[in-house]
Tab-separated table of C-alpha atoms and ligand atoms in Angstrom:
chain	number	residue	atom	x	y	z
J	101	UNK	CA	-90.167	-27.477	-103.003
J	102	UNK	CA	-89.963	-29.569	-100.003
J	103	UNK	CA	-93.281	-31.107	-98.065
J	104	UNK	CA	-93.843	-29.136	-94.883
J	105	UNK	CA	-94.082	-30.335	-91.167
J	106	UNK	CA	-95.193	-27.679	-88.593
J	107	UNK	CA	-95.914	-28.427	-84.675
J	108	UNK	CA	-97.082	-26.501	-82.708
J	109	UNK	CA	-96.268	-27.314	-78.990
J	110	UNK	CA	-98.442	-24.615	-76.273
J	111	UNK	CA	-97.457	-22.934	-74.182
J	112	UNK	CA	-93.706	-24.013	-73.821
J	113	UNK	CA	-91.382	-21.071	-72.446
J	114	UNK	CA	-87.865	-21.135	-73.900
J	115	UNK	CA	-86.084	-21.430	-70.397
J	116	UNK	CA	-88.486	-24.600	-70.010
J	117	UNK	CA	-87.497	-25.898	-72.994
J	118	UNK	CA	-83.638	-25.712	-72.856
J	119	UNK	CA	-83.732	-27.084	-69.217
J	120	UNK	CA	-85.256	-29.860	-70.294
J	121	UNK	CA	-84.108	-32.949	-71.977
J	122	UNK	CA	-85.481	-32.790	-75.426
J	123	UNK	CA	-83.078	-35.095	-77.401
J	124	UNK	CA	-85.526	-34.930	-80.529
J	125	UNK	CA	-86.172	-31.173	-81.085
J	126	UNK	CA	-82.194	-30.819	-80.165
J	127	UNK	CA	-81.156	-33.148	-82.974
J	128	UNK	CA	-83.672	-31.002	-85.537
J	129	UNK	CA	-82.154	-28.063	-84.286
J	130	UNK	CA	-78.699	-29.182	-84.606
J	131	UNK	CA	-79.491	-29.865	-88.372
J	132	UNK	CA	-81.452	-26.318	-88.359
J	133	UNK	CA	-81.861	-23.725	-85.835
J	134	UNK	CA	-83.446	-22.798	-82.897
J	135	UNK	CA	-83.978	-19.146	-81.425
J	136	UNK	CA	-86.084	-17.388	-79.273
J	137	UNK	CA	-88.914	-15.757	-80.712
J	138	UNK	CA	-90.543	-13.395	-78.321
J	139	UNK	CA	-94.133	-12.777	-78.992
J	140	UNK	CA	-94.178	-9.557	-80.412
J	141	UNK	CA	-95.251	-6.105	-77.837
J	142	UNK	CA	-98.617	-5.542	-79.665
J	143	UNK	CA	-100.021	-9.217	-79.401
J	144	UNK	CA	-101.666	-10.875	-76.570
J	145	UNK	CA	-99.647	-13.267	-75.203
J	146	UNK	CA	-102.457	-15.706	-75.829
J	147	UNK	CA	-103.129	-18.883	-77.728
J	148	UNK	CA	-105.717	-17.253	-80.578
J	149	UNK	CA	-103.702	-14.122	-81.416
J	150	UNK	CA	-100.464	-15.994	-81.210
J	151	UNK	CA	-101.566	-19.130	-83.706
J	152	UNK	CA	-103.194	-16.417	-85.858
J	153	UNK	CA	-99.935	-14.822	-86.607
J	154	UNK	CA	-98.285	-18.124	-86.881
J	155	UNK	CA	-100.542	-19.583	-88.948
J	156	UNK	CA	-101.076	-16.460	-91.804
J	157	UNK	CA	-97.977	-14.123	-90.879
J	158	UNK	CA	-99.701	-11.203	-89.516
J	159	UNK	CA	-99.171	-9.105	-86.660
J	160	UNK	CA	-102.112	-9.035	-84.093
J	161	UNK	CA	-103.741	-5.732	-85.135
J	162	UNK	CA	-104.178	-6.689	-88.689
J	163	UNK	CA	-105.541	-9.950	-88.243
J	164	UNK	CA	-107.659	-8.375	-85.253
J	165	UNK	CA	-107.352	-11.962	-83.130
J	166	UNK	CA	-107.326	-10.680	-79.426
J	167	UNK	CA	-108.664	-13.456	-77.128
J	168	UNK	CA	-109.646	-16.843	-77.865
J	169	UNK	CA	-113.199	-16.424	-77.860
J	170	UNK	CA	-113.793	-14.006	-81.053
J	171	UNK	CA	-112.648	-14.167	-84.483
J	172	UNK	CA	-110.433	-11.911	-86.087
J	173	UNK	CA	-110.771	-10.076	-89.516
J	174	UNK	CA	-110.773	-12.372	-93.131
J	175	UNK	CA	-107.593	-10.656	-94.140
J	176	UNK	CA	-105.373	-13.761	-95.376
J	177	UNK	CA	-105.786	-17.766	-95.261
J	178	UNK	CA	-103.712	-19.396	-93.061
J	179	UNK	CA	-100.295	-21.092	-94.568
J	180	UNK	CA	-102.352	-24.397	-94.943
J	181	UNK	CA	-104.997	-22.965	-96.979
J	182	UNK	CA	-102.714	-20.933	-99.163
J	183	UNK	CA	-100.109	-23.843	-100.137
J	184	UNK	CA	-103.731	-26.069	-101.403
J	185	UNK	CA	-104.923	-22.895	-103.140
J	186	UNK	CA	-101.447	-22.340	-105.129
J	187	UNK	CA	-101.367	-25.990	-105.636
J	188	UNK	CA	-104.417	-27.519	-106.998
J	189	UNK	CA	-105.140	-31.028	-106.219
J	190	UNK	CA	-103.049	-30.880	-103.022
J	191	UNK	CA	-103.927	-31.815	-99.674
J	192	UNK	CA	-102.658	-30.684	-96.189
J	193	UNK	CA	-103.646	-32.304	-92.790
J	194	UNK	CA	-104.380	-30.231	-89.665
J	195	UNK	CA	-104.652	-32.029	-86.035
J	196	UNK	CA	-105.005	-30.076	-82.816
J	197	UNK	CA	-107.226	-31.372	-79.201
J	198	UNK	CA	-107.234	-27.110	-78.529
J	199	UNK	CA	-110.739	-26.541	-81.006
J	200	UNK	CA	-110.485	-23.045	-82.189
J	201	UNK	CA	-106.896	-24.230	-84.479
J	202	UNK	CA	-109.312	-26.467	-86.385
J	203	UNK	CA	-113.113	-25.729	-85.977
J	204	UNK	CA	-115.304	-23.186	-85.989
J	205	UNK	CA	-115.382	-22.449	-82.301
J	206	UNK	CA	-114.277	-19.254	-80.711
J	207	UNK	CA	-111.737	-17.592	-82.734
J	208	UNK	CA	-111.021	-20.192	-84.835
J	209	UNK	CA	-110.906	-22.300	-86.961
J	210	UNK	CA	-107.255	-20.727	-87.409
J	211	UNK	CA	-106.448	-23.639	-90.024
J	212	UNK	CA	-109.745	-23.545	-92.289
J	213	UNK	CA	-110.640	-27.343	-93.243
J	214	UNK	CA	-111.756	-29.414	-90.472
J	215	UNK	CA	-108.822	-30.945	-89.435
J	216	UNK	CA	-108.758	-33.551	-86.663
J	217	UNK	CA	-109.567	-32.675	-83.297
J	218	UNK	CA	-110.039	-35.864	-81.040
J	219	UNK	CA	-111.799	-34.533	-78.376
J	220	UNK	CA	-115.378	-34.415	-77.933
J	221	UNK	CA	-116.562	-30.721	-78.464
J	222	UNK	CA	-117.974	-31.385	-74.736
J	223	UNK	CA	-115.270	-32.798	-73.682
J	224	UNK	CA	-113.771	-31.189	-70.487
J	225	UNK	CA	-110.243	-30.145	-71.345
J	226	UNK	CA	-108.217	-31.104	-68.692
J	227	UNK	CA	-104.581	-32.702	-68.475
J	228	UNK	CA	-105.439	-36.198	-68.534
J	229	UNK	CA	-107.988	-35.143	-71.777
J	230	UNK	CA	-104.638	-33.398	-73.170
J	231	UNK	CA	-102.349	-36.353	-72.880
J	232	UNK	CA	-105.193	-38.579	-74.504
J	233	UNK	CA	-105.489	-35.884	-77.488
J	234	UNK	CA	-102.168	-35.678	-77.738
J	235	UNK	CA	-101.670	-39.420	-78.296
J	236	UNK	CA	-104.511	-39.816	-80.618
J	237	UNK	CA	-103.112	-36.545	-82.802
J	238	UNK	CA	-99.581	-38.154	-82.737
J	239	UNK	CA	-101.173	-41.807	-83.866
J	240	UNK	CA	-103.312	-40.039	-86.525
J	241	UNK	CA	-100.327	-38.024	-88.082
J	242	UNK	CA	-98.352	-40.907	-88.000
J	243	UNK	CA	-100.713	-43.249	-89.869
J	244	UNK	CA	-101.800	-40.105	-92.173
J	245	UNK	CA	-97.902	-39.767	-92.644
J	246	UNK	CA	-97.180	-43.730	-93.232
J	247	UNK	CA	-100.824	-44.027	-95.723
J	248	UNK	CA	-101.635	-41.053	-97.177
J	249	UNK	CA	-105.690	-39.810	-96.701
J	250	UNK	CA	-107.911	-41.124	-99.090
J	251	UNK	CA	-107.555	-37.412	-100.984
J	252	UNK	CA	-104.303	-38.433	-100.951
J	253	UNK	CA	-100.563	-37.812	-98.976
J	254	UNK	CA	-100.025	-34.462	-97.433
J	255	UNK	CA	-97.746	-31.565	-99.038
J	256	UNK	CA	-98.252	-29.810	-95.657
J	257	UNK	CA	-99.371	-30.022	-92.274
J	258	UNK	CA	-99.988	-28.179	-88.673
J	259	UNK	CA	-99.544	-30.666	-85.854
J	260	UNK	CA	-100.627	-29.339	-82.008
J	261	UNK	CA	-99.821	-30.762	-78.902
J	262	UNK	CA	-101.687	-29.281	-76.223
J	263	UNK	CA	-100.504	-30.773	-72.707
J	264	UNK	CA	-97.750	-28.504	-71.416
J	265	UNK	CA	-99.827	-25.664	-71.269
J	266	UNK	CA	-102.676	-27.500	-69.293
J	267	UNK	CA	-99.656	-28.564	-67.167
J	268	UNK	CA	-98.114	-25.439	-66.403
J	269	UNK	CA	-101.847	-23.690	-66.400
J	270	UNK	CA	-102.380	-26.603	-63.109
J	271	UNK	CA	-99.509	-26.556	-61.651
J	272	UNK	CA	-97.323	-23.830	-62.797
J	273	UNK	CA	-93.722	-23.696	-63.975
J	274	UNK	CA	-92.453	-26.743	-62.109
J	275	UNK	CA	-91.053	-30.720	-62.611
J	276	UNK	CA	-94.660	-31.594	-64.141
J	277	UNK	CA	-94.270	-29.188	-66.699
J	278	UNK	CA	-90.554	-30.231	-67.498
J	279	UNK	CA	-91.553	-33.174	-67.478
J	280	UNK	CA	-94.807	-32.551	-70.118
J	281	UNK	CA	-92.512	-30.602	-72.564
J	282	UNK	CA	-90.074	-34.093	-72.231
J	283	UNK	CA	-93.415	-36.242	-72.997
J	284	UNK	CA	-93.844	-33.579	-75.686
J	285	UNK	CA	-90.509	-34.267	-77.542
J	286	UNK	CA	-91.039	-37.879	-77.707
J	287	UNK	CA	-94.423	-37.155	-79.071
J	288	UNK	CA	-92.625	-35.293	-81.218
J	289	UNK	CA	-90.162	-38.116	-81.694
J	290	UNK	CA	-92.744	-40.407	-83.198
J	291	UNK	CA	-94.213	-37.825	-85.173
J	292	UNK	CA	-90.250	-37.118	-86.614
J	293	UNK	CA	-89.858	-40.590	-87.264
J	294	UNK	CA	-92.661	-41.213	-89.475
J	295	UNK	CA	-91.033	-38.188	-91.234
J	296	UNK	CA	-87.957	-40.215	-91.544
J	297	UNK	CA	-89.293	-43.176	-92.595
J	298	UNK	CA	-91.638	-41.262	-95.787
J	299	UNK	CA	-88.891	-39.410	-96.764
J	300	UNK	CA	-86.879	-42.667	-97.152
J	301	UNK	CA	-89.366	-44.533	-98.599
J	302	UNK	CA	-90.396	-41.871	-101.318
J	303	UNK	CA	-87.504	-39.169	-101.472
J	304	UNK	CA	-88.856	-36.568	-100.426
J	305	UNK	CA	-86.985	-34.089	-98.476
J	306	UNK	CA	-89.299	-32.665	-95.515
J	307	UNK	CA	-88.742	-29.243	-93.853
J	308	UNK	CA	-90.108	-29.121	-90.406
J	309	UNK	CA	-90.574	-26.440	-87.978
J	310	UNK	CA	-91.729	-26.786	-84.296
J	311	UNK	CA	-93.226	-23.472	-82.335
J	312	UNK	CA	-94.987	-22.630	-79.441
J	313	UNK	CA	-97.380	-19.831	-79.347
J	314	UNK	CA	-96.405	-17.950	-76.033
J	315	UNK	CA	-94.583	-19.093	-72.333
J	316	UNK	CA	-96.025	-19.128	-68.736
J	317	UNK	CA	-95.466	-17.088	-65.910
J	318	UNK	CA	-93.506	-19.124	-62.742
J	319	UNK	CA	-97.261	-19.879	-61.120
J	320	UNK	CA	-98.560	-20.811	-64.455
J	321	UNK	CA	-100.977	-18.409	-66.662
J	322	UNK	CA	-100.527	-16.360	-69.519
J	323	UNK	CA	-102.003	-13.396	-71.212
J	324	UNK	CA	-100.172	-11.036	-69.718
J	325	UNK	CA	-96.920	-8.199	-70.643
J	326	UNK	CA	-93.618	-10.215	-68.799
J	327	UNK	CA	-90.957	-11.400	-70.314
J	328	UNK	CA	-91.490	-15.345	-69.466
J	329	UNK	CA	-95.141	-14.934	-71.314
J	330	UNK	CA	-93.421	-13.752	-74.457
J	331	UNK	CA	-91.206	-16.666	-74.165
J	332	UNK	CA	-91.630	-17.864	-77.346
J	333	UNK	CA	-89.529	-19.802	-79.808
J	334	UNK	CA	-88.767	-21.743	-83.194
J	335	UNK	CA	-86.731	-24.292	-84.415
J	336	UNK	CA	-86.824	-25.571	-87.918
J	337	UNK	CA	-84.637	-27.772	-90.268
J	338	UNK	CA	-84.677	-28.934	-93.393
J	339	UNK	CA	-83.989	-28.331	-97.408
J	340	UNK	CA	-86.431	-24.885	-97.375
J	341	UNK	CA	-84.658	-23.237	-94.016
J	342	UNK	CA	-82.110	-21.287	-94.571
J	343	UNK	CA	-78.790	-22.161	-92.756
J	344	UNK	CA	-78.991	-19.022	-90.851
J	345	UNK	CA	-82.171	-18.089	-88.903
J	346	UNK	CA	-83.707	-14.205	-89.778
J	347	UNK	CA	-81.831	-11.787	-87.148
J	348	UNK	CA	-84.551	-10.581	-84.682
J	349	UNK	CA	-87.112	-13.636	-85.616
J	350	UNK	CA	-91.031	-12.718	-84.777
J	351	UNK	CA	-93.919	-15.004	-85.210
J	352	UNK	CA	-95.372	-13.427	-87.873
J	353	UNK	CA	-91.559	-14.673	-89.938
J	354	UNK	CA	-93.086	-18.132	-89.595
J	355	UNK	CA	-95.298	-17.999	-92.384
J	356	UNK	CA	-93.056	-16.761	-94.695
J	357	UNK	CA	-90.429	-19.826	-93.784
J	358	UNK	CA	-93.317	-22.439	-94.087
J	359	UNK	CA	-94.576	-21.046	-97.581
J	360	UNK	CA	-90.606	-20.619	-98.911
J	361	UNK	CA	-90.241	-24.283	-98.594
J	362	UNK	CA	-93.485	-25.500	-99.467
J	363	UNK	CA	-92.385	-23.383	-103.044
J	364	UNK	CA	-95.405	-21.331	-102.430
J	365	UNK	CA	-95.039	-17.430	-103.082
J	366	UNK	CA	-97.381	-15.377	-100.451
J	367	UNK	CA	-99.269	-13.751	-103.759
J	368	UNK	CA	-99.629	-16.911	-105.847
J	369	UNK	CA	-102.478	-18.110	-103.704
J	370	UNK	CA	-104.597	-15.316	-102.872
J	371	UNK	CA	-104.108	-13.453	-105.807
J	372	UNK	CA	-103.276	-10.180	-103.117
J	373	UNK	CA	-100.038	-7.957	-103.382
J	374	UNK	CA	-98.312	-9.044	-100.249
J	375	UNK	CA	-96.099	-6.020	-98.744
U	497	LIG	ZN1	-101.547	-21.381	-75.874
């Protein structure tokens, strides 16, 4: 049983990400993996749909997630919810600026529990409002990470950074957006070194795994059937990955992975037969 690191970076196509200089996720995926992961043919190649099957392991038509702005069916709690259910007395942190991953707004919330969302719910979301959520989720998870919550440290959590997409959304697939997926890994750098420094100071032996929900075309947008919208990807390390990724990865195999390590069997939670 290992504690459990997701984050979830938007909107980051894999040809963006290995042309640009991401010394952090490469290190975690030289000590792990990392493979494409195209979104699979019967899901939207947008954010709700996507994070739904991330989040509880099921393909778009079961969970019924097809846009942002409607929720899907109650068919299965997200990983989050399920490791606190099988483990009483745990607690799990959630952080996202993008407000359907963590409140009750549009489809969401995809991670059940209020998590922290920095943004004013009126806020309007543009890139400079990214970068400042993204900096205020990255400060939060590091202090919740270095302290604990007052329910207590977390056993797992679901970090978002939101900026690349708003980047590549503005501008399209250009030098801003290499250059938000580099801000984006040392975001991701601070976050990983809080890791580091926990897991020294306690012994415990994190697994983390960092995804993005879908890619962009070249003029930026998403939504769509092409090849660089279903861009998708994972990379994950740690004592619960196995040293090989699974041949032919989908999003939905992301669950699984995050409840493995966590020691949490899909059925132990929601008392349901899982197929
Ligand atoms: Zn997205």
């Amino acid at each position: 049983m290992s504690p459990v690191l997701v984050l979830g970076i938007d909107g980051v196509r894999h040809d963006a990400l290995c042309a640009a200089s991401t010394p952090e996720l490469d290190r975690l995926a030289t000590a792990g993996f990392r493979v494409p992961v195209p979104v699979a043919a019967d899901s939207p190649t947008i954010s709700g749909p996507c994070w739904t099957t991330i989040a509880t392991g099921l393909p778009a038509p079961v969970h019924g997630v097809r846009d942002n702005a409607t929720p899907g069916n109650p068919v299965r709690p997200d990983f989050l919810s399920r490791i606190r259910a099988a483990r009483p007395g745990t607690t799990t942190f959630a952080a996202a600026g993008w407000a359907p991953l963590v409140r009750p707004v549009g489809c969401g919330p995809i991670f059940a529990g209020h998590g922290f969302r920095p943004l004013a719910p009126d806020e309007r979301y543009d890139v400079a409002a990214a970068n400042r959520a993204d900096e205020a989720i990255v400060a939060a998870t590091v202090d919740v990470l270095s302290a604990g919550t007052e329910a207590g440290t977390p056993a797992a959590a679901f970090v978002h950074l939101g900026t690349p997409d708003l980047v590549a959304h503005r501008d399209g697939v250009a030098i801003g957006y290499r250059q938000a997926i580099e801000t984006a890994d040392r975001r991701a750098g601070r976050i990983l070194a809080a890791v580091r420094a926990r897991a020294a100071a306690t012994g415990e032996d994190w697994t983390v795994l960092v995804a993005t929900d879908h890619g962009h075309r070249d003029g930026g947008g998403h939504g769509g059937d092409s090849v660089a919208e279903r861009a998708a990807w994972l990379i994950a390390a740690g004592p619960g990955v196995p040293r090989r990724p699974p041949s032919m990865p989908t999003q939905a195999d992301i669950y699984p992975l995050v409840l493995s390590a966590a020691g949490v069997r899909p059925a132990d939670a929601g008392g349901e037969a899982d197929g």
